[in-house]
Coordinates of C-alpha atoms in Angstrom, one line a residue:
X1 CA 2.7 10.6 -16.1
X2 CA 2.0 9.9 -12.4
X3 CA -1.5 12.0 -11.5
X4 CA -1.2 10.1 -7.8
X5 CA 2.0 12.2 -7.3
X6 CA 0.0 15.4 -6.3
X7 CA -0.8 12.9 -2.7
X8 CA 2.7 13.2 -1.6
X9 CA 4.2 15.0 0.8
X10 CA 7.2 17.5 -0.3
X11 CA 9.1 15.2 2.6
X12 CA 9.3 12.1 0.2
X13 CA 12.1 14.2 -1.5
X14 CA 14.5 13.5 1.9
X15 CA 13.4 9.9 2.4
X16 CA 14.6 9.7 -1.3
X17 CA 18.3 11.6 0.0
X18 CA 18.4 9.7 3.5
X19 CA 18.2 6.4 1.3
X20 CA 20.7 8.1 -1.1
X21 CA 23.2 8.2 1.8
X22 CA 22.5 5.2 2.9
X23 CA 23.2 3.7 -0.2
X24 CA 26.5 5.9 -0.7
X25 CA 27.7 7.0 2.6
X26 CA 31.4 7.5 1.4
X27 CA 33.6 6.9 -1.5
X28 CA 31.9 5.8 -4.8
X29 CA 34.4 3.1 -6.1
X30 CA 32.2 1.9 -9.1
X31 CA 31.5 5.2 -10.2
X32 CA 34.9 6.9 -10.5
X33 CA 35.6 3.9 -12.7
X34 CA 32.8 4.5 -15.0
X35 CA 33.1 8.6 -14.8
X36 CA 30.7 10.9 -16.1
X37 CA 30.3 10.5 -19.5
X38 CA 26.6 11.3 -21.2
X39 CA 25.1 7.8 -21.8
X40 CA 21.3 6.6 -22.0
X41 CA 20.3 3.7 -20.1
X42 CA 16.7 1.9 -21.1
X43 CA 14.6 0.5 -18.2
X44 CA 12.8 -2.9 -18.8
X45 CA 10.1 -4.6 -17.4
X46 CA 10.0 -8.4 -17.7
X47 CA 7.6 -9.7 -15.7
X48 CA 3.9 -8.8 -15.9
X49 CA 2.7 -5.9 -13.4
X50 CA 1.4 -2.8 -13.1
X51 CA 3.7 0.1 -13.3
X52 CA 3.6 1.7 -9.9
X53 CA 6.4 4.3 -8.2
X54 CA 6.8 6.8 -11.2
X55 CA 7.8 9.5 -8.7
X56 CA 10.1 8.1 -6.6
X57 CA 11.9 6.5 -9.4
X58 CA 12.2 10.5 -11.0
X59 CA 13.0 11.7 -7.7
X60 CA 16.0 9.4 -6.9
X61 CA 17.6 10.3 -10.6
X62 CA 16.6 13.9 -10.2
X63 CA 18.6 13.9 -7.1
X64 CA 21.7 12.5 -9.0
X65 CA 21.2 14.7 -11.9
X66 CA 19.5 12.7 -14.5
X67 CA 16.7 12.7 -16.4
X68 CA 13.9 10.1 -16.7
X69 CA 11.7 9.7 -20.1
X70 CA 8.5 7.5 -19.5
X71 CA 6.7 5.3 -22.6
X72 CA 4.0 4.3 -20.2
X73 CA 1.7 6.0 -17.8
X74 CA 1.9 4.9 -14.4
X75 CA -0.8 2.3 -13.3
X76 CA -0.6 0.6 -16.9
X77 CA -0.7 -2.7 -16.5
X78 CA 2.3 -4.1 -18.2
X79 CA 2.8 -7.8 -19.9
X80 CA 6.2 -8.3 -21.7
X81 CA 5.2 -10.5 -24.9
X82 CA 9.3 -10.9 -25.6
X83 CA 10.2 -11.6 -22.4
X84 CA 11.0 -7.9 -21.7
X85 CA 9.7 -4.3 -22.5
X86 CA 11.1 -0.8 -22.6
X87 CA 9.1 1.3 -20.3
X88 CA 11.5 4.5 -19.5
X89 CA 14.7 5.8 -20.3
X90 CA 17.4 7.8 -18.1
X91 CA 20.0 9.9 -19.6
X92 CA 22.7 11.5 -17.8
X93 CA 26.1 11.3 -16.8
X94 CA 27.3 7.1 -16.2
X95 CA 28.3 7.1 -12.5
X96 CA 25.3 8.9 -11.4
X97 CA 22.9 6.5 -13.9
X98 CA 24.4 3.9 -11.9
X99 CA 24.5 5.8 -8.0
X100 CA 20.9 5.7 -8.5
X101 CA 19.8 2.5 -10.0
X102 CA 19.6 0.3 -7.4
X103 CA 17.8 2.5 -5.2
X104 CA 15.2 3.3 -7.9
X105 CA 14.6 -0.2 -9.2
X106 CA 14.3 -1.8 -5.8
X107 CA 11.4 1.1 -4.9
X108 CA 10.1 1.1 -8.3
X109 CA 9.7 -3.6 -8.1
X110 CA 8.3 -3.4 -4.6
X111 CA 6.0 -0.6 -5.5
X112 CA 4.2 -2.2 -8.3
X113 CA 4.5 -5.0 -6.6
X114 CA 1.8 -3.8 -4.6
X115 CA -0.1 -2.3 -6.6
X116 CA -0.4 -5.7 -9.1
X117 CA -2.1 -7.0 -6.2
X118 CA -3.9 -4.4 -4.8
X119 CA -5.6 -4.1 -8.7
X120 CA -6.1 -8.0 -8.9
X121 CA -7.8 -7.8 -5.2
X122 CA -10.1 -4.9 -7.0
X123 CA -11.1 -6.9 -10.1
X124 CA -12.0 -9.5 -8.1
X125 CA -14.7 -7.4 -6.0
X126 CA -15.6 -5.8 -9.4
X127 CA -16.2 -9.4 -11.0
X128 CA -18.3 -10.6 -8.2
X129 CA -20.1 -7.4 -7.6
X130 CA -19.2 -5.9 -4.6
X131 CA -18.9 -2.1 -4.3
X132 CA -17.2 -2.2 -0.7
X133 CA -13.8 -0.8 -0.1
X134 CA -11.1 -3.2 -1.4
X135 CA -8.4 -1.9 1.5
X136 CA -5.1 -2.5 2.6
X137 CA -3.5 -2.8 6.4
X138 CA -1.1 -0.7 8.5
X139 CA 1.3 -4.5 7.9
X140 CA 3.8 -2.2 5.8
X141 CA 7.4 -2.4 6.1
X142 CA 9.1 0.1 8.4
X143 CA 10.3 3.2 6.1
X144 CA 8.7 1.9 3.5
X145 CA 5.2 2.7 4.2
X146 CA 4.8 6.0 2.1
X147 CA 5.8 3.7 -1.2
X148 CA 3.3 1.0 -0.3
X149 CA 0.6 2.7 0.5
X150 CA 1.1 4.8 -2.9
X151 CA 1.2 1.4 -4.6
X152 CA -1.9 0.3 -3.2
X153 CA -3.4 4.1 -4.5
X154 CA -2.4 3.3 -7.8
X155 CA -3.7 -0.4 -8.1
X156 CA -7.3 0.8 -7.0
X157 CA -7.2 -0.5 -3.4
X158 CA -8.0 1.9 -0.1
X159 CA -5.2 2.6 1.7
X160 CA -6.7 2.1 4.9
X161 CA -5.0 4.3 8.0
X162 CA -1.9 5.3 7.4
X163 CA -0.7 5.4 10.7
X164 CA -1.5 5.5 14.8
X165 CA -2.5 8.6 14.3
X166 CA -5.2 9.0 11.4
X167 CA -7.8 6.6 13.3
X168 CA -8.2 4.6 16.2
X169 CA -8.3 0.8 16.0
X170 CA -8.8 -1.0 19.4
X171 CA -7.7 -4.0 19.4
X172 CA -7.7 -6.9 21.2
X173 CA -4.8 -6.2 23.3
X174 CA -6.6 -2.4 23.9
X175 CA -9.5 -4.0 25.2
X176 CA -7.5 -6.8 27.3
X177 CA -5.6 -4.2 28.7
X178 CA -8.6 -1.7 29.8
X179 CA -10.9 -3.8 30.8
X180 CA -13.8 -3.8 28.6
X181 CA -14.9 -2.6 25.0
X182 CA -16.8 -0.4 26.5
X183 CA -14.0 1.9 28.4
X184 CA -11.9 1.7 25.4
X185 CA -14.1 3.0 23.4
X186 CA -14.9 5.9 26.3
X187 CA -11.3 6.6 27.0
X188 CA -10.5 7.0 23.2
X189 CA -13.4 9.2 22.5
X190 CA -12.2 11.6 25.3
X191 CA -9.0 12.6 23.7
X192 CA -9.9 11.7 19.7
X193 CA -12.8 14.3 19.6
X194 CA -15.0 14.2 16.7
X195 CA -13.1 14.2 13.9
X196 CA -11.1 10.8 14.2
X197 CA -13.2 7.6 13.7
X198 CA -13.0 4.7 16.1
X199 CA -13.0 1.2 15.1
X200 CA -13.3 -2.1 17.3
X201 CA -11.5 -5.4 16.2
X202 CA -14.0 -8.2 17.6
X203 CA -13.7 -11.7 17.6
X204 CA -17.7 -12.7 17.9
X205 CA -20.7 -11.1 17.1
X206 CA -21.7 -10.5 21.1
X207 CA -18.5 -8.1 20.9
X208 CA -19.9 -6.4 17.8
X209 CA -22.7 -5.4 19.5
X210 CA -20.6 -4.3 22.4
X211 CA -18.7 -1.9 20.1
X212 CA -21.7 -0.7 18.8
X213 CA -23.5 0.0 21.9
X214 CA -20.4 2.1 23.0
X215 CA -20.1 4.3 19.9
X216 CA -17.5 2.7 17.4
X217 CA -18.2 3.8 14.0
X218 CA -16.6 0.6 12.8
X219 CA -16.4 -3.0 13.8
X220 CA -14.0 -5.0 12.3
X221 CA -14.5 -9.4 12.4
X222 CA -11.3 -10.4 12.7
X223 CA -10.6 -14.1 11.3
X224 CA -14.1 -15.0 10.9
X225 CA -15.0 -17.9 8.3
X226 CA -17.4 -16.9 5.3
X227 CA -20.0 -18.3 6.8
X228 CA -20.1 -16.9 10.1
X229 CA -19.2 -13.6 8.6
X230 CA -22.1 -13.6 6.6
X231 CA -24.6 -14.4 9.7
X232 CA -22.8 -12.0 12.0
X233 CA -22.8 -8.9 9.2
X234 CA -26.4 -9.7 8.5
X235 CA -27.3 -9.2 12.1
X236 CA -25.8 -6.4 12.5
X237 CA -26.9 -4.4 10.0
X238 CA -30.5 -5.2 11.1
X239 CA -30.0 -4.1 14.4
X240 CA -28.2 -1.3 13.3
X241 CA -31.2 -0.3 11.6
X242 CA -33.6 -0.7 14.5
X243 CA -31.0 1.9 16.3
X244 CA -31.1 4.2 13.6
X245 CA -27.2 4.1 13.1
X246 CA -25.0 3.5 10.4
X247 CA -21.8 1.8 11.5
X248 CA -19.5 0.1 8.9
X249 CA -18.4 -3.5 8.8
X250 CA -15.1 -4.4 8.1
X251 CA -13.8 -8.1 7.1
X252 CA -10.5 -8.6 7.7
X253 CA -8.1 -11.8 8.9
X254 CA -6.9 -14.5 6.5
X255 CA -8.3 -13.3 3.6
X256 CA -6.4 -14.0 0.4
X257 CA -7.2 -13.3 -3.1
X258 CA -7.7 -17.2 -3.5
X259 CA -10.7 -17.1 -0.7
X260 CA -11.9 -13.5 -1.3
X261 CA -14.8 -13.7 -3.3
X262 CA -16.5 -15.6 -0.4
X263 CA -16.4 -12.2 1.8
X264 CA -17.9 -10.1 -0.7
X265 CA -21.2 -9.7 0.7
X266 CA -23.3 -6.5 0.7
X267 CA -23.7 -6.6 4.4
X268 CA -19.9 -6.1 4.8
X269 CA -18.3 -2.9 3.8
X270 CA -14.6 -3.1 3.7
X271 CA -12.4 -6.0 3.3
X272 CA -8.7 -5.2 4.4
X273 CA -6.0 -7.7 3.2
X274 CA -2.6 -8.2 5.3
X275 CA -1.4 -10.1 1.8
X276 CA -1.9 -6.7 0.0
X277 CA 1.4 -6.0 1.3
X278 CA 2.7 -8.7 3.0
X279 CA 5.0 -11.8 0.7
X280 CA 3.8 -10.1 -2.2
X281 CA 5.8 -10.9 -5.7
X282 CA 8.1 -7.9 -7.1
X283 CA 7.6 -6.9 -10.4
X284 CA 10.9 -7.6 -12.2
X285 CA 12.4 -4.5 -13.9
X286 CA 16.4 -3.9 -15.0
X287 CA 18.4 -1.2 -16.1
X288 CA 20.5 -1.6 -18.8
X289 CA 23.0 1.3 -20.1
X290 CA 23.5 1.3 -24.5
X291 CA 27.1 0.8 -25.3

């Protein structure tokens, strides 16, 4: 039902429990009046959006000791023509149906949330031709990253870093506060080694070239306009070629799936999008138990 769930770490079961107890850190009121009879409850979707968060939906109701039966695959793209549709049903004993519901339908909306945009951003790049990466940013919410960045899996997107740790980005402030691109880029080689890419946020070509001339493996233009993006990438692929390396270009900075197609350009190879995660819509989804 959910072939992304092999990427998760066996840890997303205790983010699932600490956000259990958070939800329920004493007496369940609600539930002792409700008890623990058998009951099925359906879940609907009534909005359209792609069904993203399969796993941590089944992991919050395994926890309370239900059972979850899906009628979609995750990643469907889902469009109620009724103004809802059953996607899943959970069967167990009432008060734990309802100790996990607003847990799991809060991750499950925010999840595909992301991931309706993250496949919208893709389709776009597929309808105007451009095979670059299509990737998110590290603008997550706090605690919440591992469920974004799933959702942005499942949509088609990149998920770009994950965190400090899994590249190195300088940016501006890094270089402000060293000195110069140059011993950034020297100091984070020294302790990154080989295996960790560096990448330089630049604000102007010149910097671009400074970043390549001190051994990033990726320049990013940060809040360029489609035009000077195109000049700038263009450039600096040729000299790139006259060096006999191959750095990536990343365009990132105020670009929204409204302005988008204008970046997609073969001379740039990634495009990372803040708005893949940031004021994105939820997808609308409610639980409802059969009398």
């Amino acid at each position: 039902m959910a072939k992304h769930a092999a990427l998760l770490p066996t840890t997303f079961a205790r983010i699932i429990e600490n956000w259990l107890i958070e939800d329920i850190p004493s007496f369940d009121y609600g539930g002792y009046v409700v008890g623990d009879d058998e009951k099925q409850a359906t879940l609907y979707c009534k909005s359209d959006g792609v069904l993203a968060g399969v796993p941590f939906f089944n992991e919050v109701f395994r926890q309370t000791g239900c059972t979850v039966y899906w009628s979609f695959e995750e990643g469907a793209e889902i469009i109620p023509m009724e103004g809802r549709v059953a996607v899943a049903q959970v069967c167990g004993p009432t008060r734990r149906i309802l100790m996990g519901e607003r847990l799991a339908l809060n991750i499950l909306a925010r999840c595909s949330g992301v991931a309706t945009r993250a496949r919208s951003l893709r389709k776009i790049a597929d309808t105007n031709g451009f095979v670059g990466v299509v990737a998110g940013t590290r603008k997550t919410t706090p605690g919440f990253r591992l469920v974004e960045k799933y959702g942005m899996e499942v949509g088609g997107a990149d998920t770009h870093r994950m965190d400090l740790s899994t590249m190195v980005m300088l940016k501006d402030n890094h270089i402000w506060a060293t000195g110069s691109i140059a011993d950034a880029v020297e100091k984070a080689r020294s302790v990154a080694g080989f295996s960790v890419k560096i990448e330089v946020e630049c604000q102007s070509e010149k910097e671009a070239l400074e970043a390549i001339a001190a051994g990033a493996d990726i320049v990013m233009l940060d809040n360029f306009t489609p035009e000077s993006i195109a000049t700038a990438a263009t450039s600096l692929k040729a000299h790139c070629l006259t060096i006999n390396r191959n750095v990536l270009i990343e365009a990132s900075g105020g670009i929204t799936e409204e302005n988008a197609s204008r970046y997609m350009i073969p001379t740039i190879d990634i495009i990372s999008f803040g708005s893949m995660t940031q004021g994105v819509p939820h997808v609308d989804f409610s639980l409802k138990i059969s009398p």
